[in-house]
Tab-separated table of C-alpha atoms and ligand atoms in Angstrom:
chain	number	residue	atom	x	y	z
V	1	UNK	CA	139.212	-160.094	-182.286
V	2	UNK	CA	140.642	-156.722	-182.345
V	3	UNK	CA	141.956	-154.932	-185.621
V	4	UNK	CA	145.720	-154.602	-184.080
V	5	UNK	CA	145.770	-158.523	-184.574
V	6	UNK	CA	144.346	-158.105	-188.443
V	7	UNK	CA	146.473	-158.729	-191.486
V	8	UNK	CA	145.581	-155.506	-193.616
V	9	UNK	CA	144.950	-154.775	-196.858
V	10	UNK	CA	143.483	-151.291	-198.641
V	11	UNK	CA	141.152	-154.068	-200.004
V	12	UNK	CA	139.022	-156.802	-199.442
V	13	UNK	CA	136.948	-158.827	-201.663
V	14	UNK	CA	134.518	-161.380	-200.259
V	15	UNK	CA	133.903	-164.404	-203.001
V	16	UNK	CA	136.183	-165.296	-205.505
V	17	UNK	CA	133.172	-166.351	-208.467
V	18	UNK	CA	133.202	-164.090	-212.057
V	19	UNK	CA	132.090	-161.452	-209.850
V	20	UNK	CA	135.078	-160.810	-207.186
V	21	UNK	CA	137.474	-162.185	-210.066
V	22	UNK	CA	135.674	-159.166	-212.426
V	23	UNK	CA	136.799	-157.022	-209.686
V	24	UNK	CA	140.163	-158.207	-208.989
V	25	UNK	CA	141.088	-157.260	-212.485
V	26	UNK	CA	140.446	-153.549	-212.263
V	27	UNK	CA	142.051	-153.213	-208.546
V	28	UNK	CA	144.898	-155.173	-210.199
V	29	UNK	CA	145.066	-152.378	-212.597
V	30	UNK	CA	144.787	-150.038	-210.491
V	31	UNK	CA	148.090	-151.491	-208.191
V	32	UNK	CA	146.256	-151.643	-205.449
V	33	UNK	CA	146.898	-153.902	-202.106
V	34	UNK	CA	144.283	-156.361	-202.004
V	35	UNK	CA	143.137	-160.013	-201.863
V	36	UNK	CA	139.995	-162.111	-202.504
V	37	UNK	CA	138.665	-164.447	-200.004
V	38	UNK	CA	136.398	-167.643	-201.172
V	39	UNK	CA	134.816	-170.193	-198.649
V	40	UNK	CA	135.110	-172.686	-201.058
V	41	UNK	CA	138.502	-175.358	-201.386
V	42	UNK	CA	138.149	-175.161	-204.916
V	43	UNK	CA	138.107	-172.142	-207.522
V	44	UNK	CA	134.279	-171.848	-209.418
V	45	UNK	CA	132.373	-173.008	-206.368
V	46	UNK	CA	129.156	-171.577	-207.528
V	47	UNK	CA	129.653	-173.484	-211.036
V	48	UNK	CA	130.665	-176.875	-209.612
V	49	UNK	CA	127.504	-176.332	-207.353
V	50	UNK	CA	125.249	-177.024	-210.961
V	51	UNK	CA	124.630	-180.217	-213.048
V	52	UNK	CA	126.864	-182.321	-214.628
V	53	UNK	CA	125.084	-181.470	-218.480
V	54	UNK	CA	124.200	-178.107	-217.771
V	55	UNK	CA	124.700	-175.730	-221.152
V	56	UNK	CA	125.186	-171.922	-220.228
V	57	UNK	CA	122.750	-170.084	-222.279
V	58	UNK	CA	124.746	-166.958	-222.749
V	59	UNK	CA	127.146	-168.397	-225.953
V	60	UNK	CA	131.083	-167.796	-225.348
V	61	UNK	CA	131.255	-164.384	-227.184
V	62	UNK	CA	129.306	-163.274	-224.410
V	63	UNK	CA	130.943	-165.152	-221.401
V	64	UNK	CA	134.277	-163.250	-220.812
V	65	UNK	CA	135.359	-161.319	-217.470
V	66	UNK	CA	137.570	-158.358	-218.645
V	67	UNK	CA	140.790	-159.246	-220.380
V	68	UNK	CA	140.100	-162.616	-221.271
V	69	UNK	CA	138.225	-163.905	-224.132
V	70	UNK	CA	136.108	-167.171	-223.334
V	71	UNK	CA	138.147	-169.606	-225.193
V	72	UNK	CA	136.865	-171.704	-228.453
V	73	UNK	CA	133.997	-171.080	-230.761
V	74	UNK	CA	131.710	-167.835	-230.146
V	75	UNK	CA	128.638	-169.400	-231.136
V	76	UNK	CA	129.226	-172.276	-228.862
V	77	UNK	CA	127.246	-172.415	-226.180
V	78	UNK	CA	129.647	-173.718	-223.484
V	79	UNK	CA	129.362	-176.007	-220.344
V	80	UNK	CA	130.010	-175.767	-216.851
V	81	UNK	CA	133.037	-177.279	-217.139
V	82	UNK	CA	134.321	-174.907	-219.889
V	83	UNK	CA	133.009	-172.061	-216.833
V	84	UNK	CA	134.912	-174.085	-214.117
V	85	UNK	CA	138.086	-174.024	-216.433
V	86	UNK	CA	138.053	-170.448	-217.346
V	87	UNK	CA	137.737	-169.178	-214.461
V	88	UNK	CA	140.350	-171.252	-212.769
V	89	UNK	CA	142.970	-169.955	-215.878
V	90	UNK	CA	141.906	-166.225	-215.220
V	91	UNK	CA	142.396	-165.794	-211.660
V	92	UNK	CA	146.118	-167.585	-212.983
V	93	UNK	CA	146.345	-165.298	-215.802
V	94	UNK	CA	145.899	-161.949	-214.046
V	95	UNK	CA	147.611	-163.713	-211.242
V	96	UNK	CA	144.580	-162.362	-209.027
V	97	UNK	CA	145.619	-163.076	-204.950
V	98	UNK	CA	142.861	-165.292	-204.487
V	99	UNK	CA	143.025	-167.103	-201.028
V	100	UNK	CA	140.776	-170.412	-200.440
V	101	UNK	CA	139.134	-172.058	-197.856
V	102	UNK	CA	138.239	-168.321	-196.561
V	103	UNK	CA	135.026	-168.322	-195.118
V	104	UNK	CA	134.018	-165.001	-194.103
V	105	UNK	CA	131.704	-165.202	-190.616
V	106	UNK	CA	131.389	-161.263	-190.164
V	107	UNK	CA	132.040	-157.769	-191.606
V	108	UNK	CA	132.134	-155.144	-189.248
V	109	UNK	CA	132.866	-151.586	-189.152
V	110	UNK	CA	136.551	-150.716	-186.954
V	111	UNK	CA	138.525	-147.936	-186.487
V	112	UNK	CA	137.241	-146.297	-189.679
V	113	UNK	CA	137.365	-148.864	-191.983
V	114	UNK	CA	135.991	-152.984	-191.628
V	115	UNK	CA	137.683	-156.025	-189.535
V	116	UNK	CA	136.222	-159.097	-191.587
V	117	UNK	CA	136.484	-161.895	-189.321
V	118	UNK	CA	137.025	-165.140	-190.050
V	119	UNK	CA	136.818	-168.517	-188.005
V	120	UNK	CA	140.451	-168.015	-186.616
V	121	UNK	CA	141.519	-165.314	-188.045
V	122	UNK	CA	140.903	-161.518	-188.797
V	123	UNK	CA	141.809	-159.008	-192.087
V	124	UNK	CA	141.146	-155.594	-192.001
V	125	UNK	CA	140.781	-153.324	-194.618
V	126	UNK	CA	139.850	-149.356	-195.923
V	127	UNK	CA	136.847	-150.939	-198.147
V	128	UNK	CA	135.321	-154.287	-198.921
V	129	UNK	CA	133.229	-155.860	-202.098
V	130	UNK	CA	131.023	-158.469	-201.100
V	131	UNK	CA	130.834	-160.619	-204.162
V	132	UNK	CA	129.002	-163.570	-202.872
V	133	UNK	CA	126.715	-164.420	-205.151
V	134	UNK	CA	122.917	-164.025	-206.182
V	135	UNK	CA	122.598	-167.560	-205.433
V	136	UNK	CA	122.980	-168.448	-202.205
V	137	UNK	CA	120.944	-170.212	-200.065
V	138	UNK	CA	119.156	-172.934	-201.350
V	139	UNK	CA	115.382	-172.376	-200.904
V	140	UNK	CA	112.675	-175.645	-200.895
V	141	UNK	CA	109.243	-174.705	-200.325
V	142	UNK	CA	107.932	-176.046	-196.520
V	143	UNK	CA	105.428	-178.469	-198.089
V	144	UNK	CA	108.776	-180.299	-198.636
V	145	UNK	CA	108.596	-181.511	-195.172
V	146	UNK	CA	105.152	-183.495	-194.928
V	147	UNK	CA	106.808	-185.967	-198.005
V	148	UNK	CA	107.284	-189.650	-196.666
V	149	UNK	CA	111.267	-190.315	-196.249
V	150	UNK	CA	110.842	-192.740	-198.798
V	151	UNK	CA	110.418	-189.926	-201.653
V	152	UNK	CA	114.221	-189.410	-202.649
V	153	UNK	CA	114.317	-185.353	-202.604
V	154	UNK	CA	116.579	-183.062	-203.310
V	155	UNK	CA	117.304	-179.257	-204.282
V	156	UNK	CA	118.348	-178.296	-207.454
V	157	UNK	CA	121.614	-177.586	-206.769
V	158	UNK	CA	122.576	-181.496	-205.172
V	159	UNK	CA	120.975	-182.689	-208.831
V	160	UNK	CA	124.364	-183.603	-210.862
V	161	UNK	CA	122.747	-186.372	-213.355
V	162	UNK	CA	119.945	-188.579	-213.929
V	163	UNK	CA	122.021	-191.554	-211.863
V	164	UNK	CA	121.553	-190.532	-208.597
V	165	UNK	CA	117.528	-190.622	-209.025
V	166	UNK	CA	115.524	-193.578	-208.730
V	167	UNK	CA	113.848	-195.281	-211.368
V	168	UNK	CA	110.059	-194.359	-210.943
V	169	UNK	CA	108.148	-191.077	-211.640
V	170	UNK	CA	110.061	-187.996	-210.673
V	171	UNK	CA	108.451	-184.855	-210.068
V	172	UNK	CA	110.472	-181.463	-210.828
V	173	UNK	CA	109.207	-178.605	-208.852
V	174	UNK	CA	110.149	-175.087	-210.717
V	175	UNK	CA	109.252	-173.761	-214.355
V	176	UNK	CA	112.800	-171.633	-214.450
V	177	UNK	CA	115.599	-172.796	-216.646
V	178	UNK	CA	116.963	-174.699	-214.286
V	179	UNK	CA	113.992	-176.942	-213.700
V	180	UNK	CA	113.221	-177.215	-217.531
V	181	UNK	CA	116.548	-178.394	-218.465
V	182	UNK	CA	116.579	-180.676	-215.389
V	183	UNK	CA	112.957	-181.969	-216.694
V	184	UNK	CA	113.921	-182.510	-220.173
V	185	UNK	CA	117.434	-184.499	-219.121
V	186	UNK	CA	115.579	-186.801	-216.943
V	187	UNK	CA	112.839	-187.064	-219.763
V	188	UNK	CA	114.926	-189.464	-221.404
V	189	UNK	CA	115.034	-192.238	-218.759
V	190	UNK	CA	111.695	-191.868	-216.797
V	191	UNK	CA	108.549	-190.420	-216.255
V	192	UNK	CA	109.026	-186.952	-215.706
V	193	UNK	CA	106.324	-184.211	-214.443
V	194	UNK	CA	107.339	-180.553	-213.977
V	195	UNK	CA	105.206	-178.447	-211.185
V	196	UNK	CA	105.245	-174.854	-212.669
V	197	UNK	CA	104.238	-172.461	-210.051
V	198	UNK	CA	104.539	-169.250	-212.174
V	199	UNK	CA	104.802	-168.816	-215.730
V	200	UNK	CA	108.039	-167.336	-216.680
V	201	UNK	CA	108.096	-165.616	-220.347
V	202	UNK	CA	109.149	-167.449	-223.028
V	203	UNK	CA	112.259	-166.426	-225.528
V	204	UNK	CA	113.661	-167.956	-228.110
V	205	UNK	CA	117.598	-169.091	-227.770
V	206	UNK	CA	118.182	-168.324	-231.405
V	207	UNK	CA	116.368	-165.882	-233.856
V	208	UNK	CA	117.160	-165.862	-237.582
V	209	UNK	CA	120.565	-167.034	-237.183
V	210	UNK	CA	121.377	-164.939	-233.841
V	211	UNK	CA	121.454	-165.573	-230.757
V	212	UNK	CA	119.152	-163.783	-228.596
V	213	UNK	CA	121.633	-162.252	-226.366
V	214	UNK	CA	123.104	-160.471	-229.573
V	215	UNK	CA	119.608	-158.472	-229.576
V	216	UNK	CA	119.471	-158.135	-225.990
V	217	UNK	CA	123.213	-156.232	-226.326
V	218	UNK	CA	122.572	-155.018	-230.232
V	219	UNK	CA	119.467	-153.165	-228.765
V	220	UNK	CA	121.025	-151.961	-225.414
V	221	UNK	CA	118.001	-154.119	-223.319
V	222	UNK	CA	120.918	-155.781	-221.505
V	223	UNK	CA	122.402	-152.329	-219.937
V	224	UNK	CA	118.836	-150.970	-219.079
V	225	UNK	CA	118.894	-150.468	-215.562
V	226	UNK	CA	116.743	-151.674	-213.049
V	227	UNK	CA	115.325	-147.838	-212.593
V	228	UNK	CA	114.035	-147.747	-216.015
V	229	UNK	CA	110.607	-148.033	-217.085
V	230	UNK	CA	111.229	-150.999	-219.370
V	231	UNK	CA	113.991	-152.313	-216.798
V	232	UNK	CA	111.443	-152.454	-213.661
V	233	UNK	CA	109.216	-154.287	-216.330
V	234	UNK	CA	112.060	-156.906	-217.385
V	235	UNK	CA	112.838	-156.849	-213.838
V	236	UNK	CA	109.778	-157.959	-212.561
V	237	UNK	CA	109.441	-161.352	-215.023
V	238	UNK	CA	111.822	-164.237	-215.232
V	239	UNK	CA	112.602	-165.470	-218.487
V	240	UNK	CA	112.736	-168.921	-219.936
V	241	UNK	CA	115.285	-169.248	-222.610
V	242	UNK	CA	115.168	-171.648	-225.500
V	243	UNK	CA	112.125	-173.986	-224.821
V	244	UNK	CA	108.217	-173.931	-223.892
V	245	UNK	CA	106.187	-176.160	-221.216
V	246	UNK	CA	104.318	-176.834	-224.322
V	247	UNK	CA	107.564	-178.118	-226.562
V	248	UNK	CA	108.593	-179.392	-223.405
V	249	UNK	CA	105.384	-181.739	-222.952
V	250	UNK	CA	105.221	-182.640	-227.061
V	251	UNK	CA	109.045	-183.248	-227.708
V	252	UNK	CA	110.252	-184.789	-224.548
V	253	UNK	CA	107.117	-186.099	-223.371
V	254	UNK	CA	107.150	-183.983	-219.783
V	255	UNK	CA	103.525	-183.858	-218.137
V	256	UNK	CA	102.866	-180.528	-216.838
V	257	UNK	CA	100.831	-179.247	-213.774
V	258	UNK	CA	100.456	-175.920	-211.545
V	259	UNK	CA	102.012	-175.089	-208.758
V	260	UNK	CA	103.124	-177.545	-206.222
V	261	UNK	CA	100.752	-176.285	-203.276
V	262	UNK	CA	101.183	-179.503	-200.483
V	263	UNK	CA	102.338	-182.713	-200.074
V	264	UNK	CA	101.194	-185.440	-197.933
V	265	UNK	CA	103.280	-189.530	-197.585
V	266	UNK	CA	104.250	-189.519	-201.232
V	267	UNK	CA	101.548	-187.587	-202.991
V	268	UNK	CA	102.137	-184.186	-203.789
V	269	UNK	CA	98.983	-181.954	-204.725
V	270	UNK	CA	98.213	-179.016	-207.185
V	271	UNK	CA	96.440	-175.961	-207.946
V	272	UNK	CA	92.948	-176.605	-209.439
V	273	UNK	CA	93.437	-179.625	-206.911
V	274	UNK	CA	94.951	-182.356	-208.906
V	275	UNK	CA	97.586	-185.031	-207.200
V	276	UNK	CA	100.116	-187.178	-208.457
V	277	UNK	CA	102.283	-189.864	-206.481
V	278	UNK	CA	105.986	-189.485	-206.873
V	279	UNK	CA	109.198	-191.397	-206.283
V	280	UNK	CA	111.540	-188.370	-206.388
V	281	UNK	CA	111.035	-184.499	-206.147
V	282	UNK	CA	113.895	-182.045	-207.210
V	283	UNK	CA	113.281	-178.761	-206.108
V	284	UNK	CA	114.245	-175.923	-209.103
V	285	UNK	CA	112.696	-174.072	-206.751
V	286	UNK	CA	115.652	-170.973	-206.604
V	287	UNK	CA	117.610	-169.172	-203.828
V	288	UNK	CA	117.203	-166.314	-201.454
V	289	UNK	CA	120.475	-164.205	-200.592
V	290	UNK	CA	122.103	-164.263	-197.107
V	291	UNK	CA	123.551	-161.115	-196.174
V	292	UNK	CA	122.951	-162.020	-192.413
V	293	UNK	CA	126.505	-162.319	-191.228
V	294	UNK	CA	126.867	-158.295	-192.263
V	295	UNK	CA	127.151	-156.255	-188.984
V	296	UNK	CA	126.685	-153.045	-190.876
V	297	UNK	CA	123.506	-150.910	-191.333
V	298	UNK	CA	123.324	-151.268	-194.777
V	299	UNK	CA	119.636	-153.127	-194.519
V	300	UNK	CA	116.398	-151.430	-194.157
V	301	UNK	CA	113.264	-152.951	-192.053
V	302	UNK	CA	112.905	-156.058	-194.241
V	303	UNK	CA	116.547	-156.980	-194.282
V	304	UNK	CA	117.167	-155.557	-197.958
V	305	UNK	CA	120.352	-154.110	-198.639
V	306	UNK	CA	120.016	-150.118	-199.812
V	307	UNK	CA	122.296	-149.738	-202.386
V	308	UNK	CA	122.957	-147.631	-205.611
V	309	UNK	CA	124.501	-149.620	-208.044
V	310	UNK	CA	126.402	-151.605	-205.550
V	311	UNK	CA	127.750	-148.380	-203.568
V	312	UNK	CA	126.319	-148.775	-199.838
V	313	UNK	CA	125.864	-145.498	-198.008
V	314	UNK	CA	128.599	-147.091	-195.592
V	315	UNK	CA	131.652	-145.420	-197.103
V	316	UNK	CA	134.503	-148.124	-198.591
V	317	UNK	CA	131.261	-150.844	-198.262
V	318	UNK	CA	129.998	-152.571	-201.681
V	319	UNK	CA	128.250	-155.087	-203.477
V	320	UNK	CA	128.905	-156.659	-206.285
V	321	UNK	CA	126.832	-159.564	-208.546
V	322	UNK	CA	123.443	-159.116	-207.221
V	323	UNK	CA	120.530	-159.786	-209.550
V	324	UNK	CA	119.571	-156.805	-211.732
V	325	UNK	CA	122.009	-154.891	-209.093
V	326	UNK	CA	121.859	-152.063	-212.055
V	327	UNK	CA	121.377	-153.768	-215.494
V	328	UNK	CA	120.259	-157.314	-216.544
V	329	UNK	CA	123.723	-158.267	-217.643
V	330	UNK	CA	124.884	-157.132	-213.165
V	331	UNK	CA	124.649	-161.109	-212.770
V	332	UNK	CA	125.629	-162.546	-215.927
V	333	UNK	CA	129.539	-163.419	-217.012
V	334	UNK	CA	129.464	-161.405	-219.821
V	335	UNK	CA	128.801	-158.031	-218.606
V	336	UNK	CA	129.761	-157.833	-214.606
V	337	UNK	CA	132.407	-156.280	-215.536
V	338	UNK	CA	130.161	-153.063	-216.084
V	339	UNK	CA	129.181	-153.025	-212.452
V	340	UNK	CA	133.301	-153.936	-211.159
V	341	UNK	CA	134.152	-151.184	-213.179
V	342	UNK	CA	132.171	-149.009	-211.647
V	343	UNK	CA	133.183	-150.158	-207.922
V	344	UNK	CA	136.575	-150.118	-208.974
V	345	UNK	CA	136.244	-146.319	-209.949
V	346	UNK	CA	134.411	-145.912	-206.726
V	347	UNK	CA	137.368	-147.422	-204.734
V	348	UNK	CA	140.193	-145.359	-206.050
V	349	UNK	CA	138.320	-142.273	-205.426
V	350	UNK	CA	137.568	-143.339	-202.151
V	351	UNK	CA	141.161	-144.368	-201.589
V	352	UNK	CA	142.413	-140.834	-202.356
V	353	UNK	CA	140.461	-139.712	-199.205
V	354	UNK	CA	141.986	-142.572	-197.066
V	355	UNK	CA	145.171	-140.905	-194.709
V	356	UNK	CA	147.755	-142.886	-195.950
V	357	UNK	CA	148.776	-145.709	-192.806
V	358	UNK	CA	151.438	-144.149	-190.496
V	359	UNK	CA	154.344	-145.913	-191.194
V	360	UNK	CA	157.292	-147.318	-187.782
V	361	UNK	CA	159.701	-144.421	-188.285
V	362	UNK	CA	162.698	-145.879	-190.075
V	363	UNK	CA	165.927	-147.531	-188.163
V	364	UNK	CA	168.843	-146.004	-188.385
V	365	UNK	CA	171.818	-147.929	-187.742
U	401	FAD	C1	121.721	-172.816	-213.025
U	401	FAD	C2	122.343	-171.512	-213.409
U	401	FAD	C3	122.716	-171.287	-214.738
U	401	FAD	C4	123.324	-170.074	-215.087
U	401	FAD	N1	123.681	-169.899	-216.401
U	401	FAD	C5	124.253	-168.736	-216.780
U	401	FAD	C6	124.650	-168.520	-218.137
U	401	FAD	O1	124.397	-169.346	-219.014
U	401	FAD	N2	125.277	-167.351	-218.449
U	401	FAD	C7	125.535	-166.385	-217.513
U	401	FAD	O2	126.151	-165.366	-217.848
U	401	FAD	N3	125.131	-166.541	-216.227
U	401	FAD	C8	124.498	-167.682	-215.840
U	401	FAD	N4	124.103	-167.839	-214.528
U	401	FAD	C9	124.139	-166.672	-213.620
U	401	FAD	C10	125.504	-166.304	-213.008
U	401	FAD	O3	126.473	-166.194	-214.021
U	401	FAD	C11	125.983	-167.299	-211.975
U	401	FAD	O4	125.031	-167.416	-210.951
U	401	FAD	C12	127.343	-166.938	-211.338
U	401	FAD	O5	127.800	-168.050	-210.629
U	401	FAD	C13	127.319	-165.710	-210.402
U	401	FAD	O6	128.655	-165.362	-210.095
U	401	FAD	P1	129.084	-164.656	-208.719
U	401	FAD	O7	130.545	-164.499	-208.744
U	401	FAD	O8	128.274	-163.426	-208.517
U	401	FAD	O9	128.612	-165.690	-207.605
U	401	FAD	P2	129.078	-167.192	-207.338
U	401	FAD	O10	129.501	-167.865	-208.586
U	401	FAD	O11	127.986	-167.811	-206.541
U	401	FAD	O12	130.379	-167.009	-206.430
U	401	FAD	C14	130.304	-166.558	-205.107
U	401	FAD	C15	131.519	-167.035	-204.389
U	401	FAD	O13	131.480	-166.516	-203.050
U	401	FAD	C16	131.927	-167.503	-202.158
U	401	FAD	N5	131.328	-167.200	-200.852
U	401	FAD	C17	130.021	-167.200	-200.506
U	401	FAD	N6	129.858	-166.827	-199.230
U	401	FAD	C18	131.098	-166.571	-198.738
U	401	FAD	C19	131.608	-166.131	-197.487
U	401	FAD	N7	130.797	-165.857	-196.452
U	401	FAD	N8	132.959	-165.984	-197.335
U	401	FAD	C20	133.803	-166.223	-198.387
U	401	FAD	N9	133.372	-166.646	-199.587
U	401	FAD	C21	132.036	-166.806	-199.778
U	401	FAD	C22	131.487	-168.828	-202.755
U	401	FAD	O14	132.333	-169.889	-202.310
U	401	FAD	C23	131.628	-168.553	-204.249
U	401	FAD	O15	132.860	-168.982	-204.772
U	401	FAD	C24	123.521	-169.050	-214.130
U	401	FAD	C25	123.111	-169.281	-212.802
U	401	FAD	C26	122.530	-170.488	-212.448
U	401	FAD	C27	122.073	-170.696	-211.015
């Protein structure tokens, strides 16, 4: 498609989640032209995409997007319903042009700026955020494959509640929040087991009284950034908030093993070569990021995006959301808005460099 047939904008914002809303606000601010485009029918895709019980662990005080306090309690620790909600009422608040049922297939570079091509239709634009997500592509190990068809399996994100699992021993593959709270929910109707392939550190959710996040922010370990001595170390090891494989195995009764290393019919095996026989597996087995359908050199040799702090060295190109894409807090509700900021003060310096579009000389009648 060529750019003459694009709808323009000075802006373009891939995803419409916390992170392209975060954004939204400032170029909002700012006046500028823009719109958000989401692949999803529905507002809060990524959130809808998680478990029916699933409790944030970030308490409200620390879930707003800029300009809009997380509503109730802010020691509560809210669910993803209370997510889904708010972040359908702030794109309405700010009145943030988000368009739905968007799915972008390509972002190229045209005519000095991008054409970002849809399925049947083009926009083009001076700069574009790519908010798409940490999370995107759902990633199962390949010893998934040699299970039986009879073992009922599924990733993490098609788990919504203990219902859609059959009744005998369940196997959860992934020692990350995800598959702990997943393990301890399904605790309470069946045999569970939990395969946990690498030991993640464990924090407390609450310390006398606080929460943990209020240290993380009171101490400034949050806005570390991934450059820093003690930010490549945090970077480098997943925490586990609020629980232990050991409370795990003595208050909800969870047998624990290694990592999950192969599978054969319906047995799936161990390190230090132990094997169990399962009914169901859910893989909590995490993500990888798909930044495939970006035409721009932006990647080096193994496909990783070079970045600094979001800012490609394509100029108007961005990325917003990423894990520890400068701090910590670059992925979490609470403090994206450090990183939007920071685009958004990017863009309208860019924008000042940007000839202004030459304009169909006036009629006169
Ligand atoms: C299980 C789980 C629990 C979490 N709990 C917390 C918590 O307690 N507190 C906290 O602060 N954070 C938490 N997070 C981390 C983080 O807040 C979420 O992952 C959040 O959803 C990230 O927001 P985002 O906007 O960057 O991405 P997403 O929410 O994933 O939004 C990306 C959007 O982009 C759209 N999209 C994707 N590809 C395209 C495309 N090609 N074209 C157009 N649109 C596209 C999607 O439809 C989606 O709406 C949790 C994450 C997980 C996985």
């Amino acid at each position: 498609m060529h750019d003459d047939d694009a709808k323009r904008h000075d802006v373009i914002v891939v995803g419409g989640g916390q992170a392209g809303l975060a954004i939204g606000y400032f170029l909002a601010q700012q006046g500028r032209d823009f719109t958000i485009l989401d692949a999803a029918a529905e507002p809060a895709a990524g959130w809808r995409e998680r478990w029916d019980s699933l409790k944030l662990f970030t308490p409200a005080r620390y879930n707003a997007l800029p300009g809009l306090a997380f509503p109730g309690d802010p020691d509560r620790y809210p669910g993803r319903e209370d997510v889904v909600a708010y972040l359908t009422d702030y794109a309405r608040h700010f009145d943030l042009p988000v368009e739905l049922g968007r799915r972008v297939r390509a972002i190229r570079k045209a005519d000095g700026g991008y054409l970002v091509e849809l399925d049947a239709r083009a926009y083009a634009a001076d700069q574009v955020v790519v908010a798409t997500g940490p999370f995107q592509i759902p990633f199962v190990p390949a010893i998934a494959e040699r299970l039986d068809g009879e073992v009922v399996q599924l990733h993490s994100t098609a788990y919504r509640s203990p219902d859609a699992i059959p009744e005998g021993r369940v196997l959860v593959v992934g020692g990350g929040n995800t598959g702990f709270q997943i393990a301890e929910e399904l605790s309470a109707s069946r045999e569970v087991h939990l395969a946990i392939g690498s030991r993640q550190m464990p924090l407390p959710q609450r310390i006398l009284g606080r929460d943990l996040f209020w240290y993380l922010d009171a101490t400034g370990l949050i806005r570390k950034t991934a450059a820093s001595r003690i930010g490549r170390r945090m970077a480098g090891r997943d925490t586990l908030i609020g629980s232990t494989p050991r409370a795990l195995h003595r208050r909800h009764g969870v047998q624990l093993h290694g990592r999950a290393t192969d599978a054969a019919g319906s047995t799936v095996s161990f390190d230090g070569a132990t094997k169990l026989d399962v009914e169901a597996v859910i893989w909590a087995t995490g993500f990888r990021v798909d930044h495939s359908w970006v035409d721009v050199p932006v990647f080096d040799g193994e496909d990783r995006l070079v970045h600094r702090r979001g800012v490609t060295a394509s100029p108007g190109l961005y990325f917003l959301g990423l894990s520890w894409q400068h701090t910590r807090g670059s992925a979490l509700l609470g403090w994206v808005k450090d990183d939007a900021e920071h685009i958004a003060n990017q863009i309208e310096t860019f924008s000042a460099t940007v000839p202004a579009e030459p304009r169909a000389p006036e009629r006169v009648a």
